[in-house]
Amino acid sequence: MDKSTTKQRLLDVAEKLFADSGYHCTSLRKITAEAGVNLASVSYHFGSKEALVEAIFERRLRPLNEERLGRLEAVRADAAAAGRKPTAEEALRAFIEPTLRFRDSAPGARYFLHLIGRALTEPDDAVRSIFFRMVGPLFALLFEVLTETLPNLSRNQVFWRLNFAIGAISRCTFLPEKLPVVPPGVELEPSPDLQIDMLVGFLVAGMEAS
Amino acid sequence: MDKSTTKQRLLDVAEKLFADSGYHCTSLRKITAEAGVNLASVSYHFGSKEALVEAIFERRLRPLNEERLGRLEAVRADAAAAGRKPTAEEALRAFIEPTLRFRDSAPGARYFLHLIGRALTEPDDAVRSIFFRMVGPLFALLFEVLTETLPNLSRNQVFWRLNFAIGAISRCTFLPEKLPVVPPGVELEPSPDLQIDMLVGFLVAGMEAS
DNA sequence: GTCTATAGATTGATAGAC
DNA sequence: GTCTATCAATCTATAGAC
C-alpha cells in the first residue's frame, strides 16, 4: 500500500515517465493512470503540465545545484587560502562527483539524472528554459573557475572545452537502455566512483591539452 | 519562385522544423503550411510522419556515413600498409572532419546536423531507432579502430571514452541559439576548421590519457 | 481534496473529387 | 499529383458535484 500523498506520487511517476519517454510523449493521462490518481489532480496540485515538470526540476535540481556550487566555491577558497590557483581536476571533480553520485542518492534520482541529460537538447523551448535558468549560474561559475585555472587558454577555448565536457558528462547520466547498441564485454552501468574516475581522467587531459 | 518539387520542399522544410522544434512539437500542418504544399501531400509522397523523418535521415546520413566509413577504412589500410597501428588522432579526424565540415556542405545541412545532435537523446523510440540503425555500423567500426589504436585500454575504457567523445562532438552540431546562455566574448559559431582543431586537440588528449 | 464529465483545440491520416 | 473535407483519436485544462 503506497501511503505517499497524491502530490508526491505525481512527482515520482512523472519524473520516471518523462525520463523514459520525454516530455511531449508522456501525457497527463499516462502519468495519473500509473500513479493511480485522478486526472484532475495535476491541475489541482500543480496547475499545468509545465508547472509539474518545473516542480520536478525544482525538487531535485535545487539541492544538487547548491551542493555543486558549494563545492566549487570551496575549491576556489581553499586554493586562495593556500595562495595558488585551483587545478582543473579540483574544479571538474567539484562538479562531477555530486552529479554522478546523485544517481544512487535516492529512489528515482536515476530517472531525474536521465531527464537532465536530455534537458540539454529538449526541443520544447519552455522546458529547456526552465532547465537553463536553473543551471545558468552554476555553469557561469564553473566557467569562471576554469578560466582562472587555465590561464593559457582564451575565453573562447575555455568555453568550448567546457561545452565538450558537458557533452561528455551527459553521456553518463543516461539510463543504459537508452544508449546506442554496444559491443560485448562492456559495463553499461559502472559504479559512480568508477565512472567519475574515467570521466575525470578523460576530461582533465582534454582541458589541459596544449 | 521555388521550382523544386513538392517532395523536395517537404524534405527541406521538415528538416528545418524538426531541427528547430523537435519531432513531436512539429505538426504536419506546420510543415505543409511553411512549404506551401497541401497537407495530404505528406501521405502521398511518404506515407506517414515517421516515414518522412526516415527519408530525411536517409537523404543526408547515408552519404555522410559512407564518407566517414571510407575515411576510417583508409586510415586503417594506410597504417597497415606502413606496418603500424593508426593513431587516435587519425581515427578521430576520420570521423570528425566529415561531420563538422558537413555543416556548410549544402543549404539545410546545418539543420540536419542539429537534428542528429538531438537524435542521440530522442525520446521517441521509433525515431531514435531509425538513427541508431543507421549509425550503428559506423560506431562499431570506430570502436574497433580505437581498440587497436589504444592497446593499453580495456574494451570498457575505450567504449566509455568513445561515448564521452560522442557527447563532446554532439555539442558542436547544435545551432548556436540552442546552446545555454554563454559568457561574453565567445564565438558561438566557429568555422568548421577551428572547431575541428579544438575538438581533436581536446579528444586526442582525453583518449590517450593514462 | 477527489471525482465525473466534458469543453475546446489539435493531431495524423484518409476518402474521394478533380 | 493536388486538393477539400473530414474522421477518429488524442491532448490539456476546467467546471462543478460531492
Short mmCIF file of C-alpha atoms (C1' of nucleotides) in Angstrom, two decimals:
data_model
loop_
_atom_site.label_atom_id
_atom_site.label_comp_id
_atom_site.label_asym_id
_atom_site.label_seq_id
_atom_site.Cartn_x
_atom_site.Cartn_y
_atom_site.Cartn_z
CA MET A 1 0.00 0.00 0.00
CA ASP A 2 1.52 3.28 -1.14
CA LYS A 3 0.93 5.80 1.63
CA SER A 4 2.61 8.77 -0.03
CA THR A 5 0.45 11.69 -0.93
CA THR A 6 -1.03 12.31 -4.34
CA LYS A 7 1.36 15.19 -4.92
CA GLN A 8 4.40 13.04 -4.11
CA ARG A 9 3.24 10.22 -6.32
CA LEU A 10 2.64 12.57 -9.21
CA LEU A 11 6.17 13.92 -8.88
CA ASP A 12 7.68 10.44 -8.66
CA VAL A 13 5.73 8.92 -11.53
CA ALA A 14 6.02 11.92 -13.82
CA GLU A 15 9.79 12.04 -13.25
CA LYS A 16 10.11 8.41 -14.30
CA LEU A 17 7.83 8.69 -17.32
CA PHE A 18 9.30 11.99 -18.52
CA ALA A 19 12.73 10.37 -18.29
CA ASP A 20 11.61 7.29 -20.14
CA SER A 21 9.59 8.84 -22.95
CA GLY A 22 10.24 12.57 -22.87
CA TYR A 23 8.01 15.48 -22.00
CA HIS A 24 5.80 15.54 -25.06
CA CYS A 25 5.39 11.79 -25.46
CA THR A 26 4.12 11.50 -21.90
CA SER A 27 0.51 12.57 -21.42
CA LEU A 28 -1.07 13.56 -18.16
CA ARG A 29 -3.37 10.58 -18.60
CA LYS A 30 -0.45 8.15 -18.59
CA ILE A 31 1.01 9.82 -15.52
CA THR A 32 -2.19 9.88 -13.50
CA ALA A 33 -3.10 6.33 -14.56
CA GLU A 34 0.26 4.91 -13.48
CA ALA A 35 0.17 6.92 -10.27
CA GLY A 36 -3.33 5.67 -9.55
CA VAL A 37 -4.71 9.15 -9.06
CA ASN A 38 -7.29 11.25 -10.81
CA LEU A 39 -6.51 13.16 -13.97
CA ALA A 40 -7.71 16.44 -12.50
CA SER A 41 -5.29 16.18 -9.58
CA VAL A 42 -2.49 17.58 -11.76
CA SER A 43 -4.39 20.81 -12.18
CA TYR A 44 -5.26 20.93 -8.52
CA HIS A 45 -1.75 20.33 -7.18
CA PHE A 46 0.40 21.99 -9.83
CA GLY A 47 -1.78 23.97 -12.21
CA SER A 48 -0.47 22.67 -15.50
CA LYS A 49 1.77 20.11 -17.14
CA GLU A 50 4.55 22.67 -17.47
CA ALA A 51 4.29 23.57 -13.78
CA LEU A 52 4.55 19.86 -12.98
CA VAL A 53 7.83 19.47 -14.85
CA GLU A 54 9.10 22.64 -13.23
CA ALA A 55 8.29 21.23 -9.80
CA ILE A 56 10.23 18.08 -10.70
CA PHE A 57 13.30 20.14 -11.60
CA GLU A 58 12.84 22.27 -8.52
CA ARG A 59 12.72 19.30 -6.17
CA ARG A 60 15.91 17.59 -7.32
CA LEU A 61 17.98 20.22 -9.07
CA ARG A 62 17.89 22.86 -6.37
CA PRO A 63 19.70 20.78 -3.71
CA LEU A 64 22.03 19.27 -6.31
CA ASN A 65 22.98 22.71 -7.59
CA GLU A 66 23.55 24.02 -4.10
CA GLU A 67 25.93 21.17 -3.42
CA ARG A 68 27.84 21.75 -6.65
CA LEU A 69 28.00 25.50 -6.08
CA GLY A 70 29.25 24.94 -2.54
CA ARG A 71 31.93 22.52 -3.70
CA LEU A 72 33.08 24.92 -6.42
CA GLU A 73 33.29 27.84 -4.03
CA ALA A 74 35.18 25.70 -1.55
CA VAL A 75 37.70 24.74 -4.24
CA ARG A 76 38.22 28.38 -5.00
CA ALA A 77 38.50 29.41 -1.36
CA ASP A 78 40.88 26.58 -0.44
CA ALA A 79 43.20 27.42 -3.30
CA ALA A 80 43.13 31.11 -2.43
CA ALA A 81 43.92 30.32 1.21
CA ALA A 82 46.93 28.34 0.03
CA GLY A 83 47.99 31.17 -2.25
CA ARG A 84 47.52 29.26 -5.51
CA LYS A 85 45.04 28.71 -8.32
CA PRO A 86 42.66 25.75 -8.24
CA THR A 87 43.55 22.88 -10.55
CA ALA A 88 41.34 21.73 -13.41
CA GLU A 89 40.88 18.42 -11.63
CA GLU A 90 39.61 20.11 -8.48
CA ALA A 91 37.15 22.21 -10.47
CA LEU A 92 35.89 19.29 -12.53
CA ARG A 93 35.55 16.99 -9.53
CA ALA A 94 33.55 19.63 -7.68
CA PHE A 95 31.02 19.48 -10.49
CA ILE A 96 31.18 15.82 -11.47
CA GLU A 97 31.27 14.00 -8.14
CA PRO A 98 27.96 15.33 -6.81
CA THR A 99 26.41 14.86 -10.22
CA LEU A 100 27.27 11.20 -10.72
CA ARG A 101 26.89 10.18 -7.09
CA PHE A 102 23.41 11.65 -7.25
CA ARG A 103 22.23 8.59 -9.18
CA ASP A 104 22.12 6.34 -6.11
CA SER A 105 21.28 9.06 -3.60
CA ALA A 106 17.51 8.46 -3.62
CA PRO A 107 14.94 6.22 -5.28
CA GLY A 108 14.03 7.85 -8.56
CA ALA A 109 17.15 10.01 -8.68
CA ARG A 110 18.44 7.90 -11.57
CA TYR A 111 15.40 8.91 -13.62
CA PHE A 112 15.95 12.53 -12.83
CA LEU A 113 19.57 12.30 -13.97
CA HIS A 114 18.39 10.89 -17.27
CA LEU A 115 15.95 13.78 -17.50
CA ILE A 116 18.62 16.44 -17.09
CA GLY A 117 20.84 14.62 -19.58
CA ARG A 118 18.07 15.09 -22.09
CA ALA A 119 17.20 18.62 -20.96
CA LEU A 120 20.30 19.98 -22.73
CA THR A 121 18.65 19.06 -26.03
CA GLU A 122 15.00 19.45 -25.05
CA PRO A 123 13.03 20.65 -28.09
CA ASP A 124 10.36 22.44 -26.08
CA ASP A 125 11.52 26.00 -25.51
CA ALA A 126 9.64 26.41 -22.24
CA VAL A 127 11.01 23.23 -20.70
CA ARG A 128 14.55 23.93 -21.88
CA SER A 129 14.28 27.44 -20.43
CA ILE A 130 13.34 26.09 -17.02
CA PHE A 131 16.48 23.96 -17.05
CA PHE A 132 18.82 26.62 -18.40
CA ARG A 133 17.56 29.15 -15.88
CA MET A 134 18.34 26.78 -13.02
CA VAL A 135 21.81 25.71 -14.17
CA GLY A 136 22.90 29.02 -15.69
CA PRO A 137 24.62 30.46 -12.59
CA LEU A 138 26.38 27.15 -11.96
CA PHE A 139 27.74 26.98 -15.49
CA ALA A 140 28.84 30.59 -15.23
CA LEU A 141 30.79 29.91 -12.04
CA LEU A 142 32.37 26.77 -13.46
CA PHE A 143 33.43 28.79 -16.49
CA GLU A 144 34.97 31.47 -14.29
CA VAL A 145 36.89 28.99 -12.18
CA LEU A 146 38.19 27.21 -15.27
CA THR A 147 39.38 30.44 -16.85
CA GLU A 148 41.42 31.14 -13.70
CA THR A 149 42.65 27.57 -13.69
CA LEU A 150 43.80 27.56 -17.31
CA PRO A 151 45.41 30.95 -17.92
CA ASN A 152 47.00 29.82 -21.18
CA LEU A 153 43.62 29.38 -22.84
CA SER A 154 41.45 32.10 -24.35
CA ARG A 155 37.94 32.53 -23.01
CA ASN A 156 36.70 31.07 -26.27
CA GLN A 157 38.78 27.96 -25.82
CA VAL A 158 37.67 27.53 -22.23
CA PHE A 159 34.05 27.95 -23.25
CA TRP A 160 34.25 25.29 -25.94
CA ARG A 161 36.22 22.87 -23.80
CA LEU A 162 33.65 23.28 -21.06
CA ASN A 163 30.97 22.65 -23.65
CA PHE A 164 32.76 19.45 -24.73
CA ALA A 165 32.97 18.40 -21.09
CA ILE A 166 29.26 18.99 -20.55
CA GLY A 167 28.51 16.79 -23.53
CA ALA A 168 30.79 14.03 -22.24
CA ILE A 169 29.29 14.18 -18.75
CA SER A 170 25.78 14.00 -20.14
CA ARG A 171 26.58 10.60 -21.68
CA CYS A 172 26.99 9.28 -18.13
CA THR A 173 23.60 10.43 -16.93
CA PHE A 174 21.68 8.29 -19.39
CA LEU A 175 19.83 5.19 -18.47
CA PRO A 176 21.72 2.26 -20.01
CA GLU A 177 18.79 1.12 -22.15
CA LYS A 178 18.89 4.45 -23.99
CA LEU A 179 22.50 4.10 -25.13
CA PRO A 180 23.28 3.09 -28.71
CA VAL A 181 23.93 -0.58 -29.31
CA VAL A 182 27.12 -1.51 -27.54
CA PRO A 183 29.88 -4.06 -28.07
CA PRO A 184 30.05 -7.16 -25.88
CA GLY A 185 32.09 -7.12 -22.70
CA VAL A 186 31.20 -3.57 -21.78
CA GLU A 187 29.88 -2.44 -18.40
CA LEU A 188 26.79 -0.42 -19.21
CA GLU A 189 26.23 0.88 -15.72
CA PRO A 190 29.55 1.29 -13.90
CA SER A 191 29.60 2.34 -10.27
CA PRO A 192 29.55 6.10 -9.79
CA ASP A 193 33.12 6.07 -8.48
CA LEU A 194 34.46 4.18 -11.50
CA GLN A 195 32.55 6.45 -13.84
CA ILE A 196 33.89 9.51 -12.03
CA ASP A 197 37.46 8.29 -12.40
CA MET A 198 37.02 7.53 -16.10
CA LEU A 199 35.39 10.90 -16.73
CA VAL A 200 37.83 12.97 -14.71
CA GLY A 201 40.85 11.25 -16.28
CA PHE A 202 39.49 11.94 -19.73
CA LEU A 203 38.36 15.50 -19.11
CA VAL A 204 41.38 16.76 -17.19
CA ALA A 205 43.63 15.59 -20.02
CA GLY A 206 41.37 17.28 -22.56
CA MET A 207 41.09 20.50 -20.58
CA GLU A 208 44.84 20.79 -20.08
CA ALA A 209 45.78 19.84 -23.65
CA SER A 210 48.16 22.38 -25.16
CA MET B 1 9.67 31.27 -57.31
CA ASP B 2 10.60 27.94 -55.79
CA LYS B 3 10.75 25.44 -58.61
CA SER B 4 11.72 22.42 -56.53
CA THR B 5 9.27 19.60 -56.34
CA THR B 6 6.79 19.10 -53.55
CA LYS B 7 8.74 16.12 -52.26
CA GLN B 8 11.97 18.12 -52.11
CA ARG B 9 10.34 21.03 -50.35
CA LEU B 10 8.76 18.75 -47.80
CA LEU B 11 12.16 17.25 -47.03
CA ASP B 12 13.82 20.66 -46.76
CA VAL B 13 11.15 22.29 -44.62
CA ALA B 14 10.60 19.29 -42.36
CA GLU B 15 14.34 19.01 -41.77
CA LYS B 16 14.48 22.62 -40.67
CA LEU B 17 11.40 22.47 -38.47
CA PHE B 18 12.28 19.14 -36.89
CA ALA B 19 15.69 20.59 -36.06
CA ASP B 20 14.19 23.75 -34.63
CA SER B 21 11.34 22.31 -32.57
CA GLY B 22 11.83 18.55 -32.46
CA TYR B 23 9.84 15.74 -34.00
CA HIS B 24 6.82 15.79 -31.73
CA CYS B 25 6.44 19.55 -31.47
CA THR B 26 6.33 19.88 -35.25
CA SER B 27 2.99 19.01 -36.78
CA LEU B 28 2.44 18.03 -40.38
CA ARG B 29 0.27 21.10 -40.71
CA LYS B 30 3.15 23.41 -39.76
CA ILE B 31 5.40 21.66 -42.24
CA THR B 32 3.00 21.73 -45.17
CA ALA B 33 1.97 25.31 -44.44
CA GLU B 34 5.56 26.56 -44.42
CA ALA B 35 6.37 24.51 -47.51
CA GLY B 36 3.32 25.92 -49.27
CA VAL B 37 2.01 22.49 -50.17
CA ASN B 38 -1.09 20.56 -49.33
CA LEU B 39 -1.44 18.65 -46.09
CA ALA B 40 -2.29 15.42 -47.87
CA SER B 41 0.93 15.51 -49.89
CA VAL B 42 2.84 14.03 -46.95
CA SER B 43 0.74 10.90 -47.13
CA TYR B 44 1.02 10.77 -50.87
CA HIS B 45 4.81 11.17 -51.08
CA PHE B 46 5.96 9.46 -47.89
CA GLY B 47 3.06 7.61 -46.29
CA SER B 48 3.39 8.87 -42.74
CA LYS B 49 5.15 11.35 -40.49
CA GLU B 50 7.59 8.67 -39.37
CA ALA B 51 8.41 7.74 -42.96
CA LEU B 52 9.07 11.42 -43.63
CA VAL B 53 11.65 11.69 -40.87
CA GLU B 54 13.21 8.45 -42.02
CA ALA B 55 13.55 9.87 -45.54
CA ILE B 56 15.26 12.93 -44.09
CA PHE B 57 17.82 10.75 -42.32
CA GLU B 58 18.24 8.60 -45.39
CA ARG B 59 18.95 11.56 -47.66
CA ARG B 60 21.71 13.16 -45.60
CA LEU B 61 23.05 10.46 -43.32
CA ARG B 62 23.66 7.80 -45.93
CA PRO B 63 26.27 9.79 -47.90
CA LEU B 64 27.79 11.23 -44.72
CA ASN B 65 28.17 7.78 -43.23
CA GLU B 66 29.72 6.42 -46.41
CA GLU B 67 32.29 9.18 -46.31
CA ARG B 68 33.12 8.55 -42.68
CA LEU B 69 33.30 4.79 -43.18
CA GLY B 70 35.58 5.26 -46.18
CA ARG B 71 37.86 7.60 -44.25
CA LEU B 72 38.07 5.18 -41.33
CA GLU B 73 38.88 2.22 -43.56
CA ALA B 74 41.52 4.28 -45.35
CA VAL B 75 43.13 5.18 -42.02
CA ARG B 76 43.26 1.52 -41.14
CA ALA B 77 44.60 0.45 -44.54
CA ASP B 78 47.23 3.18 -44.70
CA ALA B 79 48.54 2.28 -41.27
CA ALA B 80 48.60 -1.43 -42.13
CA ALA B 81 50.49 -0.70 -45.36
CA ALA B 82 53.08 1.20 -43.33
CA GLY B 83 53.29 -1.66 -40.84
CA ARG B 84 51.96 0.30 -37.87
CA LYS B 85 48.74 0.96 -35.93
CA PRO B 86 46.63 4.00 -36.70
CA THR B 87 46.89 6.86 -34.23
CA ALA B 88 43.97 8.10 -32.17
CA GLU B 89 44.19 11.42 -33.98
CA GLU B 90 43.85 9.75 -37.37
CA ALA B 91 40.84 7.76 -36.25
CA LEU B 92 39.13 10.74 -34.64
CA ARG B 93 39.82 13.03 -37.59
CA ALA B 94 38.35 10.46 -39.97
CA PHE B 95 35.11 10.72 -38.04
CA ILE B 96 35.10 14.37 -37.04
CA GLU B 97 36.26 16.16 -40.18
CA PRO B 98 33.46 14.95 -42.47
CA THR B 99 30.96 15.52 -39.67
CA LEU B 100 31.78 19.14 -38.90
CA ARG B 101 32.55 20.14 -42.50
CA PHE B 102 29.13 18.80 -43.39
CA ARG B 103 27.56 21.93 -41.89
CA ASP B 104 28.47 24.16 -44.83
CA SER B 105 28.32 21.47 -47.49
CA ALA B 106 24.76 22.21 -48.59
CA PRO B 107 21.90 24.55 -47.77
CA GLY B 108 19.97 22.98 -44.93
CA ALA B 109 22.81 20.71 -43.88
CA ARG B 110 23.26 22.79 -40.72
CA TYR B 111 19.71 21.91 -39.70
CA PHE B 112 20.32 18.27 -40.31
CA LEU B 113 23.43 18.36 -38.13
CA HIS B 114 21.37 19.84 -35.35
CA LEU B 115 18.86 17.06 -35.87
CA ILE B 116 21.42 14.29 -35.45
CA GLY B 117 22.85 16.03 -32.42
CA ARG B 118 19.44 15.69 -30.86
CA ALA B 119 18.80 12.19 -32.22
CA LEU B 120 21.16 10.71 -29.61
CA THR B 121 18.65 11.74 -26.96
CA GLU B 122 15.44 11.50 -28.99
CA PRO B 123 12.61 10.41 -26.68
CA ASP B 124 10.57 8.72 -29.41
CA ASP B 125 11.71 5.11 -29.63
CA ALA B 126 10.87 4.75 -33.31
CA VAL B 127 12.77 7.85 -34.35
CA ARG B 128 15.76 7.01 -32.18
CA SER B 129 15.81 3.51 -33.65
CA ILE B 130 15.98 4.86 -37.18
CA PHE B 131 19.06 6.86 -36.20
CA PHE B 132 20.78 4.12 -34.21
CA ARG B 133 20.23 1.61 -37.01
CA MET B 134 21.94 3.94 -39.48
CA VAL B 135 24.93 4.88 -37.33
CA GLY B 136 25.40 1.54 -35.57
CA PRO B 137 27.91 0.02 -38.02
CA LEU B 138 29.92 3.24 -38.07
CA PHE B 139 30.16 3.39 -34.28
CA ALA B 140 31.16 -0.26 -34.24
CA LEU B 141 34.00 0.31 -36.70
CA LEU B 142 35.18 3.40 -34.85
CA PHE B 143 35.21 1.37 -31.65
CA GLU B 144 37.24 -1.39 -33.30
CA VAL B 145 39.80 1.01 -34.72
CA LEU B 146 40.17 2.76 -31.37
CA THR B 147 40.72 -0.52 -29.53
CA GLU B 148 43.59 -1.31 -31.93
CA THR B 149 44.90 2.20 -31.54
CA LEU B 150 44.90 2.20 -27.75
CA PRO B 151 46.13 -1.26 -26.69
CA ASN B 152 46.71 -0.14 -23.10
CA LEU B 153 43.00 0.43 -22.53
CA SER B 154 40.36 -2.18 -21.77
CA ARG B 155 37.40 -2.50 -24.10
CA ASN B 156 35.31 -0.97 -21.35
CA GLN B 157 37.55 2.05 -21.14
CA VAL B 158 37.58 2.50 -24.90
CA PHE B 159 33.81 2.24 -25.02
CA TRP B 160 33.28 4.90 -22.39
CA ARG B 161 35.91 7.24 -23.81
CA LEU B 162 34.27 6.90 -27.20
CA ASN B 163 30.96 7.65 -25.55
CA PHE B 164 32.46 10.77 -23.95
CA ALA B 165 33.81 11.80 -27.34
CA ILE B 166 30.42 11.35 -28.99
CA GLY B 167 28.90 13.59 -26.35
CA ALA B 168 31.55 16.25 -26.88
CA ILE B 169 31.17 16.13 -30.66
CA SER B 170 27.41 16.46 -30.39
CA ARG B 171 27.85 19.83 -28.66
CA CYS B 172 29.36 21.11 -31.92
CA THR B 173 26.44 20.11 -34.09
CA PHE B 174 23.97 22.32 -32.30
CA LEU B 175 22.60 25.51 -33.71
CA PRO B 176 24.06 28.35 -31.64
CA GLU B 177 20.67 29.64 -30.46
CA LYS B 178 20.08 26.31 -28.73
CA LEU B 179 23.18 26.50 -26.55
CA PRO B 180 22.88 27.51 -22.89
CA VAL B 181 23.46 31.16 -22.09
CA VAL B 182 27.07 31.95 -22.82
CA PRO B 183 29.64 34.39 -21.45
CA PRO B 184 30.57 37.48 -23.48
CA GLY B 185 33.47 37.35 -25.90
CA VAL B 186 32.76 33.83 -27.07
CA GLU B 187 32.49 32.72 -30.71
CA LEU B 188 29.21 30.83 -30.88
CA GLU B 189 29.68 29.53 -34.39
CA PRO B 190 33.36 28.97 -35.12
CA SER B 191 34.49 27.90 -38.58
CA PRO B 192 34.43 24.13 -39.07
CA ASP B 193 38.23 24.02 -39.26
CA LEU B 194 38.66 25.86 -35.97
CA GLN B 195 36.04 23.70 -34.32
CA ILE B 196 37.76 20.57 -35.65
CA ASP B 197 41.09 21.68 -34.22
CA MET B 198 39.59 22.45 -30.84
CA LEU B 199 37.72 19.17 -30.73
CA VAL B 200 40.58 16.99 -31.93
CA GLY B 201 43.05 18.59 -29.53
CA PHE B 202 40.68 18.00 -26.64
CA LEU B 203 39.64 14.47 -27.58
CA VAL B 204 43.06 13.10 -28.52
CA ALA B 205 44.39 14.18 -25.14
CA GLY B 206 41.40 12.60 -23.42
CA MET B 207 41.63 9.37 -25.40
CA GLU B 208 45.32 8.94 -24.75
CA ALA B 209 45.18 9.87 -21.05
CA SER B 210 46.91 7.27 -18.92
"C1'" DG C 1 -9.06 17.04 -1.96
"C1'" DT C 2 -11.09 13.92 -5.14
"C1'" DC C 3 -14.08 12.78 -8.62
"C1'" DT C 4 -17.01 12.74 -13.30
"C1'" DA C 5 -17.81 14.75 -17.36
"C1'" DT C 6 -16.70 17.47 -20.93
"C1'" DA C 7 -15.14 21.53 -23.31
"C1'" DG C 8 -12.06 23.12 -26.83
"C1'" DA C 9 -8.27 22.53 -29.54
"C1'" DT C 10 -5.03 19.84 -32.27
"C1'" DT C 11 -3.29 15.88 -34.22
"C1'" DG C 12 -2.11 12.15 -38.08
"C1'" DA C 13 -4.32 10.03 -41.60
"C1'" DT C 14 -7.56 9.26 -45.48
"C1'" DA C 15 -11.58 9.14 -48.73
"C1'" DG C 16 -12.82 10.84 -52.91
"C1'" DA C 17 -13.40 14.71 -56.42
"C1'" DC C 18 -10.66 16.83 -59.91
"C1'" DG D 1 -0.32 14.77 -58.22
"C1'" DT D 2 -3.10 18.01 -55.85
"C1'" DC D 3 -6.96 19.43 -53.45
"C1'" DT D 4 -11.12 19.80 -49.92
"C1'" DA D 5 -13.30 17.95 -46.29
"C1'" DT D 6 -13.47 15.22 -42.58
"C1'" DC D 7 -12.81 11.27 -39.41
"C1'" DA D 8 -11.32 9.38 -35.24
"C1'" DA D 9 -8.25 9.81 -31.70
"C1'" DT D 10 -5.70 12.37 -28.55
"C1'" DC D 11 -4.48 16.06 -25.78
"C1'" DT D 12 -4.60 19.77 -21.80
"C1'" DA D 13 -7.46 22.08 -18.95
"C1'" DT D 14 -11.60 23.11 -16.28
"C1'" DA D 15 -16.40 23.37 -14.42
"C1'" DG D 16 -18.98 21.70 -10.87
"C1'" DA D 17 -20.88 17.82 -7.78
"C1'" DC D 18 -19.52 15.54 -3.64
#
